[in-house]
C-alpha cells in the first residue's frame, strides 16, 4: 500500500511540475507585455559549417580547436538596446532579429525559414528546452544552420526574484549545457522579461557574454498572436492595439520574437517587409562582444 501511495505521489509531482513549466512560458508573455523587453539577435551565416565537424568530433570525446576566421565587429549595442555602427560608412539601416524561448515547437522551422531568406538571427535558448536528446538535436540543427545561440537562463527565471546564487546557477549552468551540445559558449545574454539585475549582468559579463534586451516586439501581446497582424506590426513598428500608435522601427532596431506558431508563420513576411522598407537583417557575428 505504501508503495502505491508513493508512486501516486511521484506521478502527481511530475504532473505538477509539467504544469509549472507551462505557466512559466505563458506568464513570460504576459510579463513581457508590460515590461518592454529587449533581446538580441544573431545571424545565420553560411560560414559556420565547420561547427558540424566540431560537434561530431566532440561527440567522439575529442577536443577540437576551431579556427573560424575572426570577423571584425561593425556594430555595438546602445544603451537602449539598438544596434549602432562603430564607424562612419557602415550601413545603419539594419535590424537585428532575435527569437526567444527556443527551441520549443517552432524554432527549427523558423531557422530554416531564415536560412532560406539568408537572414541572420540570434536564438535565445532556455535549459528546460534542451533537456532531452530530441531537443538537443534541435539546438544543434539551429546552430549548424549558422545561427547564433544566446543564453536566456536555464529555467526562464525572473532574476530579480531569486537569490544571487540562483541567478548565477541559472546563467552558468545553461552556458555549460549549451557548450556541451554545440561546442561553444554563448556570446549573448538576455534576461527573461528583460528583467536584469546588476548581479546577473556582472555574472553574464564575467562569463564573456554581452547583455541585450530589445527595442520592440509584439508576438507576446494577445492582439498580435495572429500571423497577419503580427507581420503588419513588426514591419510598421506600430502596435496600436497595445498602446504603441507610433512606429518603433528605426535604424538599428533590435526585434524581439519568440518560438511561437504565429511568429513562425509571419516570419517570411516580416523579413521581406522589412527589406522592402530598406532594412538589412544584421548578421549577429558583426556585433561587438565583451
Ligand atoms: Zn523569454
mmCIF file of C-alpha atoms and ligand atoms in Angstrom:
data_model
loop_
_atom_site.group_PDB
_atom_site.id
_atom_site.type_symbol
_atom_site.label_atom_id
_atom_site.label_comp_id
_atom_site.label_asym_id
_atom_site.label_seq_id
_atom_site.Cartn_x
_atom_site.Cartn_y
_atom_site.Cartn_z
ATOM 1 C CA UNK A 1 0.000 0.000 0.000
ATOM 2 C CA UNK A 2 2.761 2.387 0.910
ATOM 3 C CA UNK A 3 4.486 1.785 -2.351
ATOM 4 C CA UNK A 4 1.344 2.590 -4.317
ATOM 5 C CA UNK A 5 0.885 5.798 -2.389
ATOM 6 C CA UNK A 6 4.455 6.698 -3.126
ATOM 7 C CA UNK A 7 4.037 6.043 -6.843
ATOM 8 C CA UNK A 8 0.895 8.142 -6.952
ATOM 9 C CA UNK A 9 2.744 10.913 -5.181
ATOM 10 C CA UNK A 10 5.576 10.802 -7.693
ATOM 11 C CA UNK A 11 3.182 10.893 -10.636
ATOM 12 C CA UNK A 12 1.350 13.779 -9.035
ATOM 13 C CA UNK A 13 4.565 15.711 -8.618
ATOM 14 C CA UNK A 14 5.521 15.082 -12.215
ATOM 15 C CA UNK A 15 2.203 16.469 -13.397
ATOM 16 C CA UNK A 16 2.575 19.461 -11.130
ATOM 17 C CA UNK A 17 5.987 20.303 -12.428
ATOM 18 C CA UNK A 18 4.796 19.987 -16.022
ATOM 19 C CA UNK A 19 2.047 22.464 -15.242
ATOM 20 C CA UNK A 20 4.543 24.754 -13.626
ATOM 21 C CA UNK A 21 6.579 24.989 -16.776
ATOM 22 C CA UNK A 22 3.514 25.704 -18.877
ATOM 23 C CA UNK A 23 2.642 28.501 -16.547
ATOM 24 C CA UNK A 24 6.109 29.860 -16.777
ATOM 25 C CA UNK A 25 6.039 30.005 -20.527
ATOM 26 C CA UNK A 26 2.669 31.660 -20.530
ATOM 27 C CA UNK A 27 3.435 34.123 -17.832
ATOM 28 C CA UNK A 28 6.535 35.195 -19.641
ATOM 29 C CA UNK A 29 4.443 36.565 -22.436
ATOM 30 C CA UNK A 30 2.281 38.448 -20.010
ATOM 31 C CA UNK A 31 5.137 39.930 -18.130
ATOM 32 C CA UNK A 32 6.819 40.814 -21.350
ATOM 33 C CA UNK A 33 3.870 42.806 -22.433
ATOM 34 C CA UNK A 34 4.205 45.138 -19.514
ATOM 35 C CA UNK A 35 7.954 45.365 -19.446
ATOM 36 C CA UNK A 36 9.437 46.317 -22.707
ATOM 37 C CA UNK A 37 11.974 43.625 -23.015
ATOM 38 C CA UNK A 38 14.867 43.784 -25.305
ATOM 39 C CA UNK A 39 16.679 40.945 -26.748
ATOM 40 C CA UNK A 40 19.426 40.469 -29.164
ATOM 41 C CA UNK A 41 19.624 38.671 -32.399
ATOM 42 C CA UNK A 42 22.104 36.761 -34.307
ATOM 43 C CA UNK A 43 22.571 35.920 -37.829
ATOM 44 C CA UNK A 44 22.759 32.694 -39.707
ATOM 45 C CA UNK A 45 25.870 32.925 -41.697
ATOM 46 C CA UNK A 46 26.879 30.277 -44.124
ATOM 47 C CA UNK A 47 30.384 30.433 -42.831
ATOM 48 C CA UNK A 48 29.773 28.378 -39.735
ATOM 49 C CA UNK A 49 29.536 24.973 -41.283
ATOM 50 C CA UNK A 50 32.762 23.817 -39.663
ATOM 51 C CA UNK A 51 30.814 23.564 -36.461
ATOM 52 C CA UNK A 52 29.248 20.384 -37.708
ATOM 53 C CA UNK A 53 32.606 18.734 -37.829
ATOM 54 C CA UNK A 54 33.436 20.087 -34.491
ATOM 55 C CA UNK A 55 30.257 18.741 -32.989
ATOM 56 C CA UNK A 56 30.805 15.322 -34.417
ATOM 57 C CA UNK A 57 34.309 15.248 -33.137
ATOM 58 C CA UNK A 58 33.257 16.453 -29.758
ATOM 59 C CA UNK A 59 30.672 13.737 -29.597
ATOM 60 C CA UNK A 60 33.518 11.344 -30.045
ATOM 61 C CA UNK A 61 35.087 12.892 -26.989
ATOM 62 C CA UNK A 62 37.870 14.766 -28.727
ATOM 63 C CA UNK A 63 38.819 18.324 -28.049
ATOM 64 C CA UNK A 64 38.828 20.291 -31.230
ATOM 65 C CA UNK A 65 40.082 23.796 -31.590
ATOM 66 C CA UNK A 66 38.006 25.693 -34.029
ATOM 67 C CA UNK A 67 39.620 28.298 -36.159
ATOM 68 C CA UNK A 68 36.863 30.390 -37.509
ATOM 69 C CA UNK A 69 38.299 33.395 -39.233
ATOM 70 C CA UNK A 70 37.828 36.334 -36.907
ATOM 71 C CA UNK A 71 35.022 38.610 -38.003
ATOM 72 C CA UNK A 72 35.621 42.242 -37.314
ATOM 73 C CA UNK A 73 32.849 43.848 -35.285
ATOM 74 C CA UNK A 74 30.968 46.609 -37.079
ATOM 75 C CA UNK A 75 28.159 47.318 -34.634
ATOM 76 C CA UNK A 76 27.735 47.896 -30.949
ATOM 77 C CA UNK A 77 24.696 47.777 -28.676
ATOM 78 C CA UNK A 78 23.487 51.160 -27.499
ATOM 79 C CA UNK A 79 22.025 51.945 -24.090
ATOM 80 C CA UNK A 80 18.523 51.494 -25.446
ATOM 81 C CA UNK A 81 19.482 48.119 -26.967
ATOM 82 C CA UNK A 82 19.567 49.188 -30.580
ATOM 83 C CA UNK A 83 22.475 48.368 -32.854
ATOM 84 C CA UNK A 84 24.678 51.198 -33.986
ATOM 85 C CA UNK A 85 27.587 51.212 -36.430
ATOM 86 C CA UNK A 86 31.004 51.528 -34.837
ATOM 87 C CA UNK A 87 32.250 53.700 -37.674
ATOM 88 C CA UNK A 88 31.015 56.005 -40.364
ATOM 89 C CA UNK A 89 30.372 54.347 -43.648
ATOM 90 C CA UNK A 90 28.788 51.240 -42.143
ATOM 91 C CA UNK A 91 25.158 50.715 -43.096
ATOM 92 C CA UNK A 92 22.943 51.933 -40.268
ATOM 93 C CA UNK A 93 19.733 50.729 -41.889
ATOM 94 C CA UNK A 94 19.807 47.336 -40.266
ATOM 95 C CA UNK A 95 17.636 45.457 -37.804
ATOM 96 C CA UNK A 96 18.529 42.566 -35.577
ATOM 97 C CA UNK A 97 16.222 39.538 -35.428
ATOM 98 C CA UNK A 98 16.059 37.626 -32.164
ATOM 99 C CA UNK A 99 13.990 34.582 -31.273
ATOM 100 C CA UNK A 100 13.462 33.874 -27.572
ATOM 101 C CA UNK A 101 12.273 30.872 -25.580
ATOM 102 C CA UNK A 102 13.790 28.424 -28.035
ATOM 103 C CA UNK A 103 13.982 25.679 -29.098
ATOM 104 C CA UNK A 104 10.384 24.838 -28.368
ATOM 105 C CA UNK A 105 7.937 23.792 -31.083
ATOM 106 C CA UNK A 106 8.820 26.156 -33.918
ATOM 107 C CA UNK A 107 12.454 27.177 -33.676
ATOM 108 C CA UNK A 108 13.884 24.706 -36.177
ATOM 109 C CA UNK A 109 11.295 25.690 -38.757
ATOM 110 C CA UNK A 110 11.988 29.360 -38.039
ATOM 111 C CA UNK A 111 15.709 28.793 -38.501
ATOM 112 C CA UNK A 112 15.084 27.043 -41.837
ATOM 113 C CA UNK A 113 12.908 29.929 -42.974
ATOM 114 C CA UNK A 114 15.542 32.467 -42.024
ATOM 115 C CA UNK A 115 18.291 30.470 -43.658
ATOM 116 C CA UNK A 116 16.333 30.293 -46.893
ATOM 117 C CA UNK A 117 15.894 34.030 -46.721
ATOM 118 C CA UNK A 118 19.569 34.469 -45.880
ATOM 119 C CA UNK A 119 18.631 36.430 -42.772
ATOM 120 C CA UNK A 120 20.690 36.237 -39.595
ATOM 121 C CA UNK A 121 19.251 35.932 -36.094
ATOM 122 C CA UNK A 122 20.078 35.077 -32.511
ATOM 123 C CA UNK A 123 18.122 32.267 -30.884
ATOM 124 C CA UNK A 124 17.959 32.796 -27.127
ATOM 125 C CA UNK A 125 17.515 29.397 -25.577
ATOM 126 C CA UNK A 126 16.430 28.008 -22.217
ATOM 127 C CA UNK A 127 17.783 24.960 -20.463
ATOM 128 C CA UNK A 128 14.382 23.367 -19.999
ATOM 129 C CA UNK A 129 14.045 23.274 -23.789
ATOM 130 C CA UNK A 130 17.267 21.341 -24.284
ATOM 131 C CA UNK A 131 16.997 18.594 -21.735
ATOM 132 C CA UNK A 132 16.061 15.667 -23.964
ATOM 133 C CA UNK A 133 18.096 14.116 -26.805
ATOM 134 C CA UNK A 134 15.489 15.318 -29.333
ATOM 135 C CA UNK A 135 15.708 18.865 -28.046
ATOM 136 C CA UNK A 136 19.493 18.772 -28.035
ATOM 137 C CA UNK A 137 19.275 17.751 -31.677
ATOM 138 C CA UNK A 138 17.090 20.775 -32.409
ATOM 139 C CA UNK A 139 19.615 23.092 -30.811
ATOM 140 C CA UNK A 140 22.411 21.527 -32.851
ATOM 141 C CA UNK A 141 20.403 21.915 -36.018
ATOM 142 C CA UNK A 142 19.789 25.589 -35.414
ATOM 143 C CA UNK A 143 23.425 26.155 -34.617
ATOM 144 C CA UNK A 144 24.572 24.185 -37.631
ATOM 145 C CA UNK A 145 22.342 26.254 -39.879
ATOM 146 C CA UNK A 146 24.641 29.096 -38.856
ATOM 147 C CA UNK A 147 22.575 30.874 -36.232
ATOM 148 C CA UNK A 148 23.930 32.361 -33.079
ATOM 149 C CA UNK A 149 22.786 30.846 -29.816
ATOM 150 C CA UNK A 150 22.203 33.110 -26.828
ATOM 151 C CA UNK A 151 21.661 32.430 -23.123
ATOM 152 C CA UNK A 152 18.137 33.161 -21.813
ATOM 153 C CA UNK A 153 18.653 31.427 -18.410
ATOM 154 C CA UNK A 154 18.197 27.778 -17.609
ATOM 155 C CA UNK A 155 14.577 27.852 -16.498
ATOM 156 C CA UNK A 156 13.354 31.256 -17.687
ATOM 157 C CA UNK A 157 13.664 32.589 -14.181
ATOM 158 C CA UNK A 158 12.675 36.101 -13.218
ATOM 159 C CA UNK A 159 16.093 37.123 -11.989
ATOM 160 C CA UNK A 160 15.147 39.896 -9.538
ATOM 161 C CA UNK A 161 13.031 37.370 -7.657
ATOM 162 C CA UNK A 162 15.737 34.828 -6.915
ATOM 163 C CA UNK A 163 18.924 34.824 -4.872
ATOM 164 C CA UNK A 164 22.296 35.753 -6.314
ATOM 165 C CA UNK A 165 23.391 32.175 -6.019
ATOM 166 C CA UNK A 166 20.370 31.052 -8.011
ATOM 167 C CA UNK A 167 20.920 33.734 -10.631
ATOM 168 C CA UNK A 168 24.467 32.565 -11.117
ATOM 169 C CA UNK A 169 23.308 28.973 -11.454
ATOM 170 C CA UNK A 170 20.590 29.932 -13.961
ATOM 171 C CA UNK A 171 23.155 31.628 -16.169
ATOM 172 C CA UNK A 172 26.233 29.464 -15.878
ATOM 173 C CA UNK A 173 24.552 26.068 -15.925
ATOM 174 C CA UNK A 174 22.890 26.993 -19.220
ATOM 175 C CA UNK A 175 26.129 28.157 -20.801
ATOM 176 C CA UNK A 176 27.694 24.854 -19.695
ATOM 177 C CA UNK A 177 24.801 22.937 -21.229
ATOM 178 C CA UNK A 178 24.961 24.865 -24.500
ATOM 179 C CA UNK A 179 28.680 24.240 -24.719
ATOM 180 C CA UNK A 180 28.163 20.512 -24.159
ATOM 181 C CA UNK A 181 25.743 20.411 -27.072
ATOM 182 C CA UNK A 182 27.178 22.779 -29.682
ATOM 183 C CA UNK A 183 30.765 23.011 -28.554
ATOM 184 C CA UNK A 184 30.814 26.702 -27.799
ATOM 185 C CA UNK A 185 29.610 29.009 -25.081
ATOM 186 C CA UNK A 186 27.035 31.692 -25.883
ATOM 187 C CA UNK A 187 28.235 35.231 -26.502
ATOM 188 C CA UNK A 188 24.975 37.000 -25.732
ATOM 189 C CA UNK A 189 22.721 37.046 -22.717
ATOM 190 C CA UNK A 190 19.129 38.180 -22.499
ATOM 191 C CA UNK A 191 17.257 38.106 -19.194
ATOM 192 C CA UNK A 192 13.734 36.670 -19.198
ATOM 193 C CA UNK A 193 11.215 39.527 -19.412
ATOM 194 C CA UNK A 194 14.189 41.833 -19.858
ATOM 195 C CA UNK A 195 14.410 41.855 -16.065
ATOM 196 C CA UNK A 196 18.107 42.249 -15.387
ATOM 197 C CA UNK A 197 19.844 42.657 -12.055
ATOM 198 C CA UNK A 198 23.247 44.258 -11.550
ATOM 199 C CA UNK A 199 24.470 40.942 -10.253
ATOM 200 C CA UNK A 200 23.207 38.955 -13.249
ATOM 201 C CA UNK A 201 24.792 41.453 -15.623
ATOM 202 C CA UNK A 202 28.077 41.054 -13.770
ATOM 203 C CA UNK A 203 27.883 37.259 -13.958
ATOM 204 C CA UNK A 204 26.967 37.320 -17.646
ATOM 205 C CA UNK A 205 29.820 39.685 -18.421
ATOM 206 C CA UNK A 206 32.298 37.661 -16.406
ATOM 207 C CA UNK A 207 31.149 34.712 -18.491
ATOM 208 C CA UNK A 208 32.170 36.676 -21.572
ATOM 209 C CA UNK A 209 28.625 37.466 -22.651
ATOM 210 C CA UNK A 210 27.235 40.720 -23.926
ATOM 211 C CA UNK A 211 23.883 41.602 -22.390
ATOM 212 C CA UNK A 212 20.996 42.804 -24.521
ATOM 213 C CA UNK A 213 17.300 43.437 -24.172
ATOM 214 C CA UNK A 214 15.415 44.611 -27.275
ATOM 215 C CA UNK A 215 13.692 47.624 -28.774
ATOM 216 C CA UNK A 216 10.350 46.198 -29.832
ATOM 217 C CA UNK A 217 8.338 43.070 -30.321
ATOM 218 C CA UNK A 218 4.645 42.244 -30.480
ATOM 219 C CA UNK A 219 4.195 38.499 -30.705
ATOM 220 C CA UNK A 220 3.602 38.074 -26.973
ATOM 221 C CA UNK A 221 0.690 40.502 -26.880
ATOM 222 C CA UNK A 222 -2.709 38.901 -27.294
ATOM 223 C CA UNK A 223 -3.898 41.111 -30.196
ATOM 224 C CA UNK A 224 -0.830 40.140 -32.209
ATOM 225 C CA UNK A 225 -0.984 36.396 -31.712
ATOM 226 C CA UNK A 226 -2.012 36.187 -35.333
ATOM 227 C CA UNK A 227 0.414 35.929 -38.244
ATOM 228 C CA UNK A 228 -1.096 38.644 -40.373
ATOM 229 C CA UNK A 229 -1.481 41.187 -37.602
ATOM 230 C CA UNK A 230 1.945 40.368 -36.236
ATOM 231 C CA UNK A 231 3.605 40.808 -39.624
ATOM 232 C CA UNK A 232 1.972 44.186 -40.022
ATOM 233 C CA UNK A 233 3.032 45.302 -36.547
ATOM 234 C CA UNK A 234 6.622 44.128 -36.938
ATOM 235 C CA UNK A 235 7.027 45.711 -40.374
ATOM 236 C CA UNK A 236 5.389 49.003 -39.434
ATOM 237 C CA UNK A 237 6.852 49.056 -35.938
ATOM 238 C CA UNK A 238 3.418 50.091 -34.702
ATOM 239 C CA UNK A 239 1.272 48.257 -32.188
ATOM 240 C CA UNK A 240 -1.834 50.419 -31.867
ATOM 241 C CA UNK A 241 -3.714 47.691 -30.023
ATOM 242 C CA UNK A 242 -1.160 47.714 -27.224
ATOM 243 C CA UNK A 243 -0.772 51.467 -26.919
ATOM 244 C CA UNK A 244 2.016 51.883 -29.421
ATOM 245 C CA UNK A 245 0.310 54.099 -32.017
ATOM 246 C CA UNK A 246 3.680 55.274 -33.353
ATOM 247 C CA UNK A 247 6.461 53.378 -35.077
ATOM 248 C CA UNK A 248 9.327 51.855 -33.142
ATOM 249 C CA UNK A 249 11.013 50.798 -36.375
ATOM 250 C CA UNK A 250 14.240 52.745 -36.582
ATOM 251 C CA UNK A 251 17.716 52.046 -37.891
ATOM 252 C CA UNK A 252 19.332 49.500 -35.582
ATOM 253 C CA UNK A 253 16.058 48.217 -34.124
ATOM 254 C CA UNK A 254 16.501 45.105 -32.033
ATOM 255 C CA UNK A 255 13.474 42.944 -32.740
ATOM 256 C CA UNK A 256 12.093 40.545 -30.178
ATOM 257 C CA UNK A 257 10.208 37.496 -31.376
ATOM 258 C CA UNK A 258 9.514 34.141 -29.791
ATOM 259 C CA UNK A 259 9.292 30.496 -30.692
ATOM 260 C CA UNK A 260 5.562 30.662 -31.394
ATOM 261 C CA UNK A 261 3.354 29.321 -34.142
ATOM 262 C CA UNK A 262 2.051 32.669 -35.351
ATOM 263 C CA UNK A 263 5.534 34.132 -35.352
ATOM 264 C CA UNK A 264 6.875 31.227 -37.395
ATOM 265 C CA UNK A 265 4.088 31.776 -39.877
ATOM 266 C CA UNK A 266 4.671 35.532 -40.080
ATOM 267 C CA UNK A 267 8.452 35.317 -40.308
ATOM 268 C CA UNK A 268 8.903 35.310 -44.108
ATOM 269 C CA UNK A 269 6.585 38.301 -44.435
ATOM 270 C CA UNK A 270 8.356 40.135 -41.639
ATOM 271 C CA UNK A 271 11.774 39.702 -43.247
ATOM 272 C CA UNK A 272 10.563 40.584 -46.721
ATOM 273 C CA UNK A 273 8.550 43.549 -45.475
ATOM 274 C CA UNK A 274 11.485 44.993 -43.548
ATOM 275 C CA UNK A 275 13.720 44.525 -46.576
ATOM 276 C CA UNK A 276 11.195 46.344 -48.750
ATOM 277 C CA UNK A 277 11.464 49.210 -46.301
ATOM 278 C CA UNK A 278 15.200 49.288 -46.897
ATOM 279 C CA UNK A 279 16.448 47.416 -43.848
ATOM 280 C CA UNK A 280 19.092 44.738 -43.903
ATOM 281 C CA UNK A 281 18.889 41.826 -41.430
ATOM 282 C CA UNK A 282 22.044 42.156 -39.352
ATOM 283 C CA UNK A 283 24.497 39.288 -39.063
ATOM 284 C CA UNK A 284 24.901 38.954 -35.260
ATOM 285 C CA UNK A 285 28.525 37.977 -35.803
ATOM 286 C CA UNK A 286 29.139 41.645 -36.641
ATOM 287 C CA UNK A 287 28.119 42.800 -33.177
ATOM 288 C CA UNK A 288 30.873 43.788 -30.813
ATOM 289 C CA UNK A 289 31.064 41.440 -27.842
ATOM 290 C CA UNK A 290 32.763 41.714 -24.465
HETATM 291 ZN ZN1 LIG B 1 11.702 34.707 -22.715
#
